[in-house]
Coordinates of N, CA and C and ligand atoms in Angstrom, one line a residue:
M1 N 7.6 -27.8 27.3 CA 8.0 -27.0 28.5 C 7.9 -25.6 28.1
S2 N 6.9 -24.6 28.6 CA 7.0 -23.4 27.9 C 7.1 -22.4 29.2
T3 N 8.1 -21.5 29.1 CA 8.4 -20.4 30.3 C 9.0 -19.2 29.7
N4 N 9.1 -18.3 30.2 CA 9.8 -17.0 29.5 C 11.4 -17.2 29.6
S5 N 11.9 -18.3 30.2 CA 13.3 -18.7 30.1 C 13.7 -19.3 28.8
P6 N 15.0 -19.2 28.4 CA 15.3 -20.2 27.1 C 14.9 -21.5 27.3
D7 N 14.6 -22.3 26.2 CA 14.4 -23.6 26.2 C 15.6 -24.3 27.0
P8 N 15.5 -25.3 27.5 CA 16.5 -26.1 28.0 C 17.1 -26.9 27.0
I9 N 18.5 -27.2 27.1 CA 19.2 -28.0 26.3 C 19.0 -29.5 26.6
V10 N 18.6 -30.4 25.8 CA 18.4 -31.7 26.2 C 19.6 -32.6 25.3
A11 N 20.2 -33.5 26.2 CA 21.2 -34.4 25.5 C 21.0 -35.6 26.1
V12 N 20.9 -36.6 25.1 CA 20.6 -37.9 25.4 C 21.6 -38.9 25.0
L13 N 22.1 -39.6 26.0 CA 23.3 -40.4 25.9 C 23.0 -41.9 26.3
P14 N 24.0 -42.7 25.8 CA 23.8 -44.1 26.3 C 24.0 -44.1 27.7
A15 N 23.4 -45.0 28.3 CA 23.7 -45.1 29.9 C 24.8 -45.7 30.3
G16 N 25.3 -45.4 31.4 CA 26.4 -46.0 31.9 C 27.7 -45.1 31.8
N17 N 28.7 -45.5 31.3 CA 29.9 -44.9 31.2 C 29.9 -43.6 30.3
D18 N 29.1 -43.7 29.2 CA 29.0 -42.6 28.4 C 28.3 -41.5 29.0
F19 N 27.3 -41.8 29.7 CA 26.6 -40.9 30.4 C 27.4 -40.3 31.6
D20 N 28.0 -41.0 32.2 CA 28.9 -40.5 33.4 C 30.0 -39.6 33.1
V21 N 30.8 -40.0 31.8 CA 31.7 -39.2 31.2 C 31.0 -37.8 30.8
A22 N 30.0 -37.8 30.1 CA 29.4 -36.7 29.5 C 29.1 -35.6 30.7
A23 N 28.6 -36.2 31.8 CA 28.1 -35.4 32.9 C 29.4 -34.7 33.5
A24 N 30.5 -35.6 33.7 CA 31.6 -35.1 34.4 C 32.3 -34.0 33.4
E25 N 32.3 -34.3 32.2 CA 32.9 -33.2 31.3 C 32.0 -31.9 31.4
A26 N 30.8 -32.1 31.4 CA 30.0 -30.8 31.4 C 30.3 -30.2 32.7
I27 N 30.5 -30.9 33.8 CA 30.7 -30.1 35.0 C 32.1 -29.4 35.0
V28 N 33.1 -30.2 34.6 CA 34.4 -29.6 34.5 C 34.5 -28.4 33.9
K29 N 33.7 -28.4 32.5 CA 33.6 -27.4 31.5 C 33.2 -26.0 32.2
V30 N 32.1 -26.1 32.9 CA 31.5 -24.9 33.8 C 32.6 -24.6 34.8
L31 N 33.1 -25.4 35.5 CA 34.2 -25.2 36.6 C 35.3 -24.4 36.0
V32 N 35.8 -24.9 35.0 CA 37.1 -24.3 34.5 C 36.7 -22.9 33.8
T33 N 35.7 -22.8 33.4 CA 35.1 -21.4 32.6 C 35.1 -20.6 33.8
A34 N 34.5 -20.9 34.8 CA 34.1 -19.9 36.0 C 35.5 -19.4 36.4
I35 N 36.4 -20.5 36.6 CA 37.6 -20.0 37.2 C 38.5 -19.0 36.2
E36 N 38.2 -19.3 34.9 CA 39.0 -18.4 33.9 C 38.3 -17.0 34.0
D37 N 37.0 -17.1 33.9 CA 36.2 -15.9 33.9 C 36.2 -15.0 35.1
R38 N 36.0 -15.8 36.4 CA 35.8 -14.8 37.6 C 36.6 -15.2 38.7
G39 N 37.6 -16.3 38.3 CA 38.8 -16.4 39.2 C 38.4 -17.6 40.5
Q40 N 37.1 -18.2 40.2 CA 36.6 -18.9 41.3 C 35.2 -19.7 40.8
C41 N 34.8 -20.7 41.6 CA 33.7 -21.2 41.1 C 32.9 -21.8 42.3
L42 N 31.6 -21.7 42.3 CA 30.6 -22.2 43.3 C 29.7 -23.4 42.6
I43 N 29.8 -24.5 43.2 CA 29.0 -25.5 42.6 C 28.1 -26.2 43.7
A44 N 27.1 -26.6 43.4 CA 26.2 -27.3 44.4 C 25.7 -28.7 43.8
L45 N 26.0 -29.9 44.7 CA 25.7 -31.2 44.0 C 24.6 -31.8 44.7
S46 N 23.8 -32.5 44.0 CA 22.8 -33.4 44.5 C 23.3 -34.7 45.0
G47 N 22.4 -35.4 45.8 CA 22.6 -36.8 46.3 C 21.9 -37.6 45.2
G48 N 21.6 -38.8 45.8 CA 20.9 -39.8 45.1 C 21.7 -40.8 44.4
N49 N 21.3 -41.7 43.7 CA 22.2 -42.5 43.0 C 22.7 -42.2 41.5
T50 N 21.9 -41.5 40.8 CA 22.2 -41.1 39.4 C 23.5 -40.6 39.2
P51 N 24.0 -39.5 40.1 CA 25.2 -39.0 39.9 C 26.5 -39.6 40.3
R52 N 26.4 -40.9 40.9 CA 27.4 -41.4 41.5 C 28.6 -41.4 40.7
G53 N 28.4 -42.2 39.5 CA 29.4 -42.6 38.5 C 30.0 -41.2 37.9
A54 N 29.1 -40.3 37.8 CA 29.6 -39.0 37.2 C 30.5 -38.3 38.3
Y55 N 30.2 -38.3 39.5 CA 31.0 -37.7 40.5 C 32.5 -38.4 40.5
R56 N 32.4 -39.8 40.3 CA 33.6 -40.5 40.4 C 34.6 -40.0 39.1
K57 N 33.9 -39.9 38.0 CA 34.7 -39.6 36.7 C 35.2 -38.1 36.9
L58 N 34.3 -37.3 37.6 CA 34.8 -35.9 37.8 C 36.0 -35.7 38.7
A59 N 36.2 -36.8 39.5 CA 37.3 -36.7 40.3 C 38.4 -36.9 39.5
D60 N 38.4 -37.9 38.7 CA 39.5 -38.3 37.7 C 39.8 -37.0 36.8
L61 N 38.7 -36.5 36.3 CA 39.0 -35.4 35.5 C 39.7 -34.0 36.2
L62 N 39.2 -33.7 37.3 CA 39.7 -32.7 38.0 C 41.2 -33.0 38.3
T63 N 41.7 -34.1 38.7 CA 43.0 -34.5 38.8 C 43.9 -34.4 37.7
A64 N 43.2 -35.3 36.7 CA 44.1 -35.2 35.5 C 44.3 -33.8 34.8
R65 N 43.4 -32.9 35.0 CA 43.6 -31.6 34.3 C 44.1 -30.7 35.5
A66 N 44.5 -31.0 36.6 CA 45.1 -30.2 37.5 C 44.2 -28.9 37.8
V67 N 43.0 -29.2 37.9 CA 42.1 -27.8 38.2 C 42.4 -27.5 39.6
D68 N 42.5 -26.1 39.7 CA 42.9 -25.6 40.9 C 41.7 -25.6 42.1
L69 N 41.6 -26.5 42.8 CA 40.3 -26.8 43.8 C 40.4 -25.8 44.8
D70 N 41.4 -25.1 45.0 CA 41.4 -24.0 46.0 C 40.5 -22.9 45.8
R71 N 40.2 -22.9 44.4 CA 39.3 -21.8 43.7 C 37.9 -22.4 43.7
V72 N 37.7 -23.4 44.3 CA 36.3 -24.1 44.1 C 35.6 -24.2 45.6
H73 N 34.4 -23.9 45.6 CA 33.6 -24.1 46.8 C 32.3 -25.2 46.4
L74 N 32.2 -26.1 47.1 CA 31.3 -27.1 46.9 C 30.2 -26.9 48.0
L75 N 29.0 -26.8 47.6 CA 27.7 -26.9 48.2 C 27.0 -28.1 48.2
F76 N 26.0 -28.3 49.1 CA 25.1 -29.5 48.8 C 23.6 -29.1 48.6
V77 N 23.2 -29.6 47.5 CA 21.9 -29.2 47.3 C 20.6 -29.7 48.1
D78 N 20.9 -30.7 48.8 CA 20.0 -31.2 50.0 C 20.6 -32.0 50.7
E79 N 20.1 -32.5 52.0 CA 20.6 -33.4 52.9 C 19.5 -34.1 53.7
R80 N 19.8 -35.4 54.0 CA 18.8 -36.1 55.0 C 19.4 -35.7 56.3
M81 N 18.5 -36.0 57.5 CA 18.8 -35.6 58.7 C 19.6 -36.7 59.4
V82 N 20.8 -37.1 58.9 CA 21.6 -38.3 59.5 C 22.9 -37.8 59.7
P83 N 23.7 -38.3 60.5 CA 25.2 -38.0 60.6 C 25.9 -38.3 59.2
P84 N 27.1 -37.4 59.2 CA 27.7 -37.5 58.0 C 28.3 -38.9 57.5
D85 N 28.5 -39.8 58.5 CA 28.8 -41.3 58.1 C 27.7 -42.3 57.8
D86 N 26.6 -41.7 57.8 CA 25.4 -42.5 57.7 C 25.3 -42.9 56.2
P87 N 24.9 -44.3 55.9 CA 25.0 -44.5 54.5 C 23.7 -43.7 53.7
E88 N 22.8 -43.1 54.5 CA 21.8 -42.2 53.6 C 22.4 -40.9 53.4
S89 N 23.4 -40.4 53.9 CA 24.1 -39.2 53.9 C 24.4 -38.7 52.6
N90 N 23.9 -37.7 52.0 CA 24.4 -37.0 50.7 C 25.9 -36.8 50.8
Y91 N 26.3 -36.1 51.8 CA 27.6 -35.9 52.0 C 28.4 -37.0 52.0
R92 N 28.2 -38.1 52.6 CA 28.9 -39.3 52.8 C 29.2 -39.8 51.1
M93 N 28.1 -39.8 50.3 CA 28.3 -40.2 49.0 C 29.2 -39.4 48.2
V94 N 29.0 -37.9 48.3 CA 29.9 -37.3 47.6 C 31.2 -37.2 48.1
R95 N 31.4 -37.5 49.4 CA 32.7 -37.5 49.9 C 33.4 -38.8 49.4
S96 N 32.7 -40.1 49.2 CA 33.5 -41.2 48.8 C 33.6 -41.2 47.3
E97 N 32.7 -40.8 46.5 CA 33.0 -40.7 45.1 C 33.9 -39.5 44.6
L98 N 33.7 -38.3 45.2 CA 34.5 -37.2 44.6 C 35.6 -36.6 45.8
I99 N 34.9 -36.1 46.9 CA 36.0 -35.4 47.8 C 37.2 -36.0 48.2
A100 N 37.0 -37.2 48.6 CA 38.1 -38.0 48.9 C 39.1 -38.4 48.2
R101 N 38.8 -38.3 46.7 CA 39.6 -38.7 45.5 C 40.4 -37.4 44.8
V102 N 39.8 -36.3 45.4 CA 40.7 -35.0 44.9 C 41.5 -34.2 46.0
S103 N 42.0 -33.2 45.5 CA 42.9 -32.4 46.4 C 42.0 -31.9 47.6
P104 N 42.8 -32.0 48.8 CA 42.0 -31.4 49.9 C 41.8 -29.9 49.9
N105 N 42.4 -29.2 48.8 CA 42.2 -27.8 48.9 C 40.7 -27.4 48.4
L106 N 39.8 -28.5 47.9 CA 38.6 -28.1 47.6 C 37.9 -27.7 48.9
H107 N 37.1 -26.5 48.8 CA 36.4 -25.9 50.0 C 35.0 -26.7 50.0
V108 N 34.9 -27.3 51.0 CA 33.5 -28.1 51.1 C 32.5 -27.6 52.2
H109 N 31.3 -27.4 51.7 CA 30.3 -26.7 52.9 C 29.2 -27.6 52.8
R110 N 29.3 -28.5 54.1 CA 28.2 -29.5 54.0 C 27.1 -29.0 54.9
I111 N 25.9 -29.7 54.7 CA 24.9 -29.4 55.6 C 24.9 -30.3 56.8
R112 N 24.7 -29.7 58.0 CA 24.7 -30.7 59.1 C 23.5 -31.4 59.4
G113 N 23.6 -32.7 58.5 CA 22.4 -33.6 58.9 C 22.2 -34.1 60.3
E114 N 23.3 -34.0 61.1 CA 23.2 -34.6 62.3 C 22.5 -33.8 63.5
I115 N 22.0 -32.5 63.1 CA 21.3 -31.6 64.0 C 19.9 -31.5 63.6
E116 N 19.2 -30.8 64.3 CA 17.7 -30.6 64.0 C 17.4 -29.9 62.7
A117 N 16.5 -30.2 61.7 CA 16.4 -29.6 60.6 C 16.3 -28.2 60.4
H118 N 15.6 -27.6 61.2 CA 15.4 -25.9 61.0 C 16.8 -25.4 61.6
E119 N 17.6 -25.9 62.5 CA 18.6 -25.3 62.9 C 19.7 -25.5 61.9
A120 N 19.7 -26.6 61.2 CA 20.6 -27.0 60.0 C 20.5 -26.1 59.0
A121 N 19.2 -25.8 58.7 CA 18.7 -25.0 57.5 C 19.1 -23.5 57.9
G122 N 18.8 -23.0 59.1 CA 19.2 -21.6 59.4 C 20.8 -21.5 59.4
D123 N 21.6 -22.5 59.8 CA 22.9 -22.3 59.8 C 23.4 -22.5 58.2
Y124 N 22.8 -23.1 57.5 CA 23.3 -23.3 56.1 C 22.8 -21.9 55.3
E125 N 21.8 -21.5 55.6 CA 21.4 -20.1 55.1 C 22.4 -19.2 55.4
T126 N 22.8 -19.1 56.7 CA 23.8 -18.0 57.1 C 25.3 -18.2 56.3
E127 N 25.6 -19.4 56.2 CA 26.8 -19.9 55.5 C 26.8 -19.5 54.0
L128 N 25.7 -19.9 53.5 CA 25.3 -19.6 52.0 C 25.2 -18.2 51.8
E129 N 24.7 -17.4 52.6 CA 24.6 -16.0 52.3 C 26.0 -15.2 52.4
S130 N 26.9 -15.7 53.3 CA 28.1 -14.9 53.4 C 28.9 -15.5 52.0
L131 N 28.9 -16.7 51.7 CA 29.5 -17.1 50.6 C 29.0 -16.7 49.4
L132 N 27.7 -16.5 49.2 CA 27.2 -15.9 47.9 C 27.6 -14.4 47.6
R133 N 27.9 -13.7 48.7 CA 28.6 -12.4 48.5 C 29.5 -12.2 47.7
G134 N 30.3 -13.1 47.8 CA 31.6 -13.2 46.9 C 31.4 -13.7 45.5
F135 N 30.2 -14.2 45.2 CA 30.1 -14.8 43.9 C 28.8 -14.1 43.1
D136 N 28.5 -12.8 43.5 CA 27.4 -12.1 42.8 C 26.0 -12.8 43.1
G137 N 26.1 -13.4 44.2 CA 24.8 -14.0 44.6 C 24.2 -15.1 43.8
R138 N 25.1 -15.8 43.1 CA 24.7 -16.9 42.1 C 25.8 -18.1 42.2
C139 N 25.2 -19.3 42.1 CA 25.9 -20.5 41.9 C 26.3 -20.5 40.6
D140 N 27.7 -21.0 40.3 CA 28.0 -21.2 38.8 C 27.4 -22.4 38.1
L141 N 27.2 -23.3 39.2 CA 26.5 -24.5 38.6 C 25.8 -25.4 39.6
I142 N 24.6 -25.7 39.5 CA 23.8 -26.6 40.2 C 23.4 -28.0 39.6
V143 N 23.8 -28.9 40.2 CA 23.5 -30.4 39.6 C 22.4 -31.0 40.3
L144 N 21.4 -31.2 39.6 CA 20.1 -31.7 40.2 C 19.7 -33.1 39.6
G145 N 18.7 -33.9 40.4 CA 18.2 -35.0 39.9 C 16.7 -34.9 40.0
V146 N 15.8 -35.9 39.3 CA 14.5 -35.8 39.5 C 14.0 -37.2 40.1
G147 N 13.0 -37.0 41.0 CA 12.4 -38.1 41.5 C 11.2 -38.6 40.6
E148 N 10.7 -39.8 40.8 CA 9.5 -40.2 40.1 C 8.3 -39.5 40.3
D149 N 8.3 -38.7 41.4 CA 7.0 -37.8 41.7 C 7.3 -36.4 41.2
G150 N 8.4 -36.3 40.6 CA 8.7 -34.8 40.0 C 9.5 -33.9 40.9
H151 N 9.8 -34.5 42.0 CA 10.6 -33.8 43.2 C 12.1 -33.5 42.5
T152 N 12.6 -32.3 42.8 CA 14.2 -32.2 42.6 C 14.6 -31.6 43.8
A153 N 15.9 -31.7 44.0 CA 16.5 -31.3 45.3 C 15.6 -32.0 46.5
S154 N 15.3 -31.3 47.6 CA 14.0 -31.9 48.3 C 13.0 -31.0 48.4
L155 N 12.6 -30.7 47.1 CA 11.4 -29.8 46.9 C 10.4 -31.0 46.4
F156 N 9.5 -31.6 47.4 CA 8.7 -32.5 47.0 C 7.4 -32.1 46.9
P157 N 6.6 -32.5 45.8 CA 5.1 -32.2 45.6 C 4.5 -31.9 46.9
G158 N 3.7 -30.8 47.0 CA 2.7 -30.8 48.0 C 3.3 -30.2 49.4
T159 N 4.8 -30.1 49.4 CA 5.3 -29.5 50.6 C 5.6 -28.0 50.5
D160 N 5.4 -27.2 51.7 CA 5.4 -25.8 51.6 C 6.7 -25.1 51.0
V161 N 7.6 -25.9 51.2 CA 9.1 -25.2 50.8 C 9.2 -25.1 49.3
V162 N 8.3 -25.9 48.5 CA 8.2 -25.5 47.0 C 7.8 -24.1 46.8
G163 N 7.0 -23.6 47.6 CA 6.5 -22.1 47.5 C 7.5 -21.1 48.2
E164 N 8.6 -21.5 48.7 CA 9.4 -20.7 49.4 C 10.0 -19.6 48.3
R165 N 9.9 -18.4 48.5 CA 10.4 -17.4 47.5 C 11.4 -16.3 48.3
E166 N 11.7 -16.5 49.6 CA 12.6 -15.6 50.1 C 13.8 -16.3 50.8
R167 N 13.7 -17.4 51.6 CA 14.8 -17.9 52.2 C 15.4 -19.0 51.1
R168 N 16.8 -18.9 51.3 CA 17.5 -19.7 50.3 C 17.6 -21.2 50.8
V169 N 17.3 -21.4 51.9 CA 17.4 -22.9 52.5 C 16.2 -23.3 53.3
G170 N 15.6 -24.2 53.2 CA 14.6 -24.8 53.8 C 14.6 -26.0 54.5
A171 N 13.9 -26.1 55.7 CA 13.7 -27.5 56.2 C 12.4 -28.0 55.8
V172 N 12.2 -29.3 55.5 CA 10.9 -29.7 55.1 C 10.8 -31.3 55.6
F173 N 9.4 -31.4 56.0 CA 9.1 -32.8 56.4 C 8.5 -33.4 55.2
V174 N 9.0 -34.7 54.9 CA 8.4 -35.3 53.5 C 7.4 -36.5 54.0
P175 N 6.4 -36.3 54.1 CA 5.3 -37.4 54.7 C 5.6 -38.6 54.0
R176 N 5.8 -38.7 52.7 CA 5.9 -40.0 52.0 C 7.2 -40.8 52.5
L177 N 8.4 -40.1 53.0 CA 9.4 -40.7 53.7 C 9.4 -40.5 55.0
A178 N 8.3 -40.0 55.7 CA 8.3 -39.7 57.0 C 9.7 -39.2 57.7
S179 N 10.2 -38.3 56.9 CA 11.5 -37.8 57.4 C 11.7 -36.3 57.0
W180 N 12.5 -35.7 57.9 CA 12.9 -34.4 57.5 C 14.0 -34.3 56.5
R181 N 14.0 -33.2 55.8 CA 15.3 -32.8 54.9 C 15.6 -31.6 55.1
V182 N 16.8 -31.1 54.4 CA 17.1 -29.8 54.2 C 17.5 -29.5 52.8
T183 N 17.0 -28.4 52.4 CA 17.1 -28.2 50.9 C 17.4 -26.7 50.5
L184 N 18.2 -26.7 49.4 CA 18.4 -25.4 48.8 C 16.7 -25.2 48.2
T185 N 16.3 -23.8 48.0 CA 15.1 -23.4 47.6 C 15.1 -23.0 46.2
L186 N 14.0 -22.6 45.6 CA 14.0 -22.2 44.2 C 14.7 -20.7 44.0
P187 N 14.7 -19.9 45.0 CA 15.3 -18.5 44.8 C 17.0 -18.8 44.6
V188 N 17.3 -19.9 45.1 CA 18.9 -20.3 44.6 C 18.9 -21.0 43.4
L189 N 18.1 -22.0 43.3 CA 18.1 -22.8 41.9 C 17.8 -21.8 40.7
N190 N 17.0 -21.0 40.9 CA 16.8 -20.0 39.9 C 17.6 -18.7 39.7
R191 N 18.7 -18.7 40.5 CA 19.6 -17.7 40.3 C 21.0 -18.3 39.8
A192 N 20.9 -19.6 39.5 CA 22.1 -20.1 39.0 C 22.7 -19.8 37.7
R193 N 23.8 -19.8 37.3 CA 24.3 -19.4 36.1 C 24.1 -20.8 35.0
T194 N 24.1 -22.0 35.9 CA 24.0 -23.2 35.0 C 23.4 -24.2 35.9
V195 N 22.3 -24.9 35.1 CA 21.8 -25.9 36.1 C 21.9 -27.1 35.1
L196 N 22.3 -28.2 35.8 CA 22.4 -29.6 35.1 C 21.7 -30.6 35.6
F197 N 20.6 -31.1 35.0 CA 19.8 -32.2 35.4 C 20.5 -33.6 35.0
L198 N 20.6 -34.5 35.9 CA 21.0 -35.8 35.5 C 20.0 -36.7 35.8
V199 N 19.4 -37.5 34.9 CA 18.2 -38.2 34.9 C 18.6 -39.7 34.1
S200 N 18.4 -40.8 34.8 CA 18.5 -41.9 33.9 C 17.8 -43.0 34.4
G201 N 17.5 -44.1 33.6 CA 16.7 -45.3 33.8 C 15.3 -45.2 33.6
E202 N 14.9 -46.3 33.4 CA 13.2 -46.5 33.1 C 12.3 -46.0 34.1
R203 N 12.8 -45.9 35.3 CA 11.9 -45.5 36.4 C 11.5 -43.8 36.3
K204 N 12.3 -43.3 35.4 CA 12.3 -41.9 35.3 C 11.5 -41.7 33.8
T205 N 11.2 -42.6 33.2 CA 10.7 -42.3 31.8 C 9.4 -41.4 31.9
A206 N 8.5 -41.8 32.6 CA 7.2 -41.3 32.7 C 7.3 -39.9 33.2
I207 N 8.1 -39.5 34.2 CA 8.0 -38.2 34.7 C 8.8 -37.2 33.9
V208 N 9.9 -37.9 33.2 CA 10.5 -36.7 32.2 C 9.5 -36.5 31.1
G209 N 8.6 -37.5 30.7 CA 7.7 -37.2 29.5 C 6.8 -36.1 30.0
E210 N 6.3 -36.3 31.3 CA 5.3 -35.4 31.8 C 5.7 -34.0 32.0
I211 N 7.0 -33.9 32.5 CA 7.7 -32.6 32.7 C 7.8 -31.9 31.2
F212 N 8.1 -32.7 30.2 CA 8.4 -31.9 28.9 C 7.3 -31.8 28.1
A213 N 6.0 -32.4 28.6 CA 4.9 -32.5 27.8 C 4.0 -31.0 28.3
G214 N 4.5 -30.6 29.5 CA 3.8 -29.7 30.0 C 3.9 -28.2 29.3
D215 N 2.7 -27.5 29.4 CA 2.6 -26.1 28.8 C 3.3 -25.2 29.7
A216 N 3.2 -25.6 30.9 CA 3.4 -24.2 31.9 C 4.3 -25.0 33.1
P217 N 5.1 -24.5 33.9 CA 5.7 -25.0 35.1 C 4.5 -25.3 36.0
R218 N 4.6 -26.4 36.7 CA 3.7 -26.8 37.7 C 4.1 -27.2 39.1
E219 N 3.2 -26.4 40.0 CA 3.8 -26.6 41.5 C 3.8 -28.0 41.9
D220 N 3.1 -28.9 41.2 CA 3.0 -30.2 41.7 C 4.0 -31.2 40.9
L221 N 4.8 -30.4 40.2 CA 6.1 -31.0 39.5 C 7.2 -30.1 39.8
P222 N 7.8 -30.1 40.9 CA 8.6 -29.0 41.3 C 9.9 -29.0 40.4
A223 N 10.3 -30.0 39.5 CA 11.3 -29.9 38.8 C 11.0 -29.0 37.5
S224 N 9.6 -28.9 37.2 CA 9.3 -28.1 36.2 C 9.3 -26.5 36.4
L225 N 9.7 -26.2 37.9 CA 9.7 -24.8 38.2 C 11.3 -24.3 38.2
V226 N 12.3 -25.1 37.8 CA 13.6 -24.7 37.9 C 13.9 -24.2 36.5
H227 N 13.9 -22.8 36.4 CA 14.2 -22.0 35.0 C 14.9 -20.7 35.5
P228 N 16.4 -21.0 35.7 CA 17.1 -19.6 36.0 C 16.7 -18.5 35.0
E229 N 16.5 -17.2 35.7 CA 16.1 -16.0 34.6 C 17.2 -15.9 33.8
S230 N 18.4 -16.0 34.2 CA 19.4 -15.6 33.2 C 20.6 -16.8 33.3
G231 N 20.2 -18.0 33.1 CA 21.1 -19.1 33.2 C 20.7 -20.1 32.3
T232 N 21.4 -21.1 31.9 CA 21.2 -22.2 30.9 C 20.9 -23.5 31.9
V233 N 19.8 -24.2 31.3 CA 19.5 -25.5 31.8 C 19.7 -26.5 30.9
T234 N 20.6 -27.7 31.2 CA 20.6 -28.9 30.4 C 20.2 -30.0 31.4
W235 N 19.4 -30.8 30.4 CA 18.7 -31.9 30.9 C 19.6 -33.0 30.3
M236 N 20.4 -33.8 31.0 CA 21.3 -34.8 30.4 C 20.4 -36.3 30.8
L237 N 20.0 -37.1 29.9 CA 19.2 -38.1 30.0 C 19.9 -39.4 29.4
D238 N 19.6 -40.3 29.9 CA 19.9 -41.6 29.2 C 18.7 -42.1 28.3
A239 N 19.0 -43.0 27.3 CA 18.0 -43.3 26.5 C 16.7 -43.8 27.1
E240 N 16.8 -44.6 28.2 CA 15.5 -45.0 28.7 C 14.7 -43.8 29.4
A241 N 15.5 -42.9 30.1 CA 14.7 -41.8 30.6 C 14.1 -40.9 29.7
A242 N 14.9 -40.9 28.3 CA 14.3 -40.0 27.3 C 13.2 -40.6 26.4
S243 N 12.7 -41.8 26.7 CA 12.0 -42.6 25.9 C 10.7 -42.0 25.5
E244 N 10.1 -41.2 26.5 CA 8.9 -40.6 26.4 C 8.8 -39.1 26.0
L245 N 10.0 -38.6 25.7 CA 10.2 -37.2 25.3 C 9.3 -36.9 24.3
P246 N 8.5 -35.7 24.3 CA 7.7 -35.4 23.1 C 8.5 -35.1 22.0
S247 N 8.0 -35.4 20.6 CA 9.0 -35.5 19.6 C 9.5 -34.0 19.3
E248 N 8.9 -33.0 19.7 CA 9.3 -31.6 19.4 C 10.5 -31.3 20.1
V249 N 10.7 -32.0 21.2 CA 11.8 -31.4 22.1 C 13.2 -31.9 21.4
Ligands
LIG1 C1 18.6 -36.6 47.2 C2 18.3 -35.6 46.0 C3 17.0 -36.0 45.0 C4 17.6 -36.8 43.8 C5 16.4 -37.5 43.4 C6 16.8 -38.5 42.3 O1 19.2 -36.4 48.0 O2 18.1 -37.8 46.9 O3 19.2 -34.5 46.1 O4 16.7 -34.7 44.7 O5 18.5 -36.1 43.2 O6 15.6 -38.0 44.2 O7 17.5 -39.6 43.0 P1 18.1 -40.7 42.2 O8 19.3 -40.1 41.5 O9 18.5 -41.8 43.3 O10 17.0 -41.4 41.4

């Protein structure tokens, strides 16, 4: 993977508990450091299945370490256009694994999946813009996943939102899923101080190998376009997802 940004850090961990604990520890570390350095923290979390266990561990760590969640703002990387109680809702997943298990002082900014996608994207853009003013325009941490087709967030290959360079939030129709999503865009992802990819399982082996084998970022592999100009990127992989990493990584 070759870009002008620093090389990503790659960490390979045993699947399951070790992976979840390492991911949760990495998130807490960024969060605590941001609070120490700047008095507050802005994080954006992805949905999907991979981070579920990590979010649960994160809730335990935040409580055990008495992190002051009044100083933490939680954003969503993307959302499906469903009500917040729908089993497909990313908000619902993060609420049950994390939000409901920690102090209610945490500031939660959800994407309104229950309304029309463009309207939800416009509302979130407005909310994000005012929030980012208090954070130097940058998220402290964005947690991302990767799909087997190379999508990250809801930046799916072949969709216009992958090329978005102005707006921070986009509405996107994903033909393969026959449904709309709302997603943060590359201008937000690539301004983050820290990006943490969480990827596990043998279904991800081929795409991880392809992303790391490439010489340059590729529009048809949106995850390869995430390279914050002045931030760090860590790929946390389990052994299966990492099994086709090129040997030089
Ligand atoms: C979502 C996402 C998406 C996800 C990947 C990986 O809402 O689904 O934010 O980008 O991170 O599709 O999903 P899994 O972890 O379920 O494989």
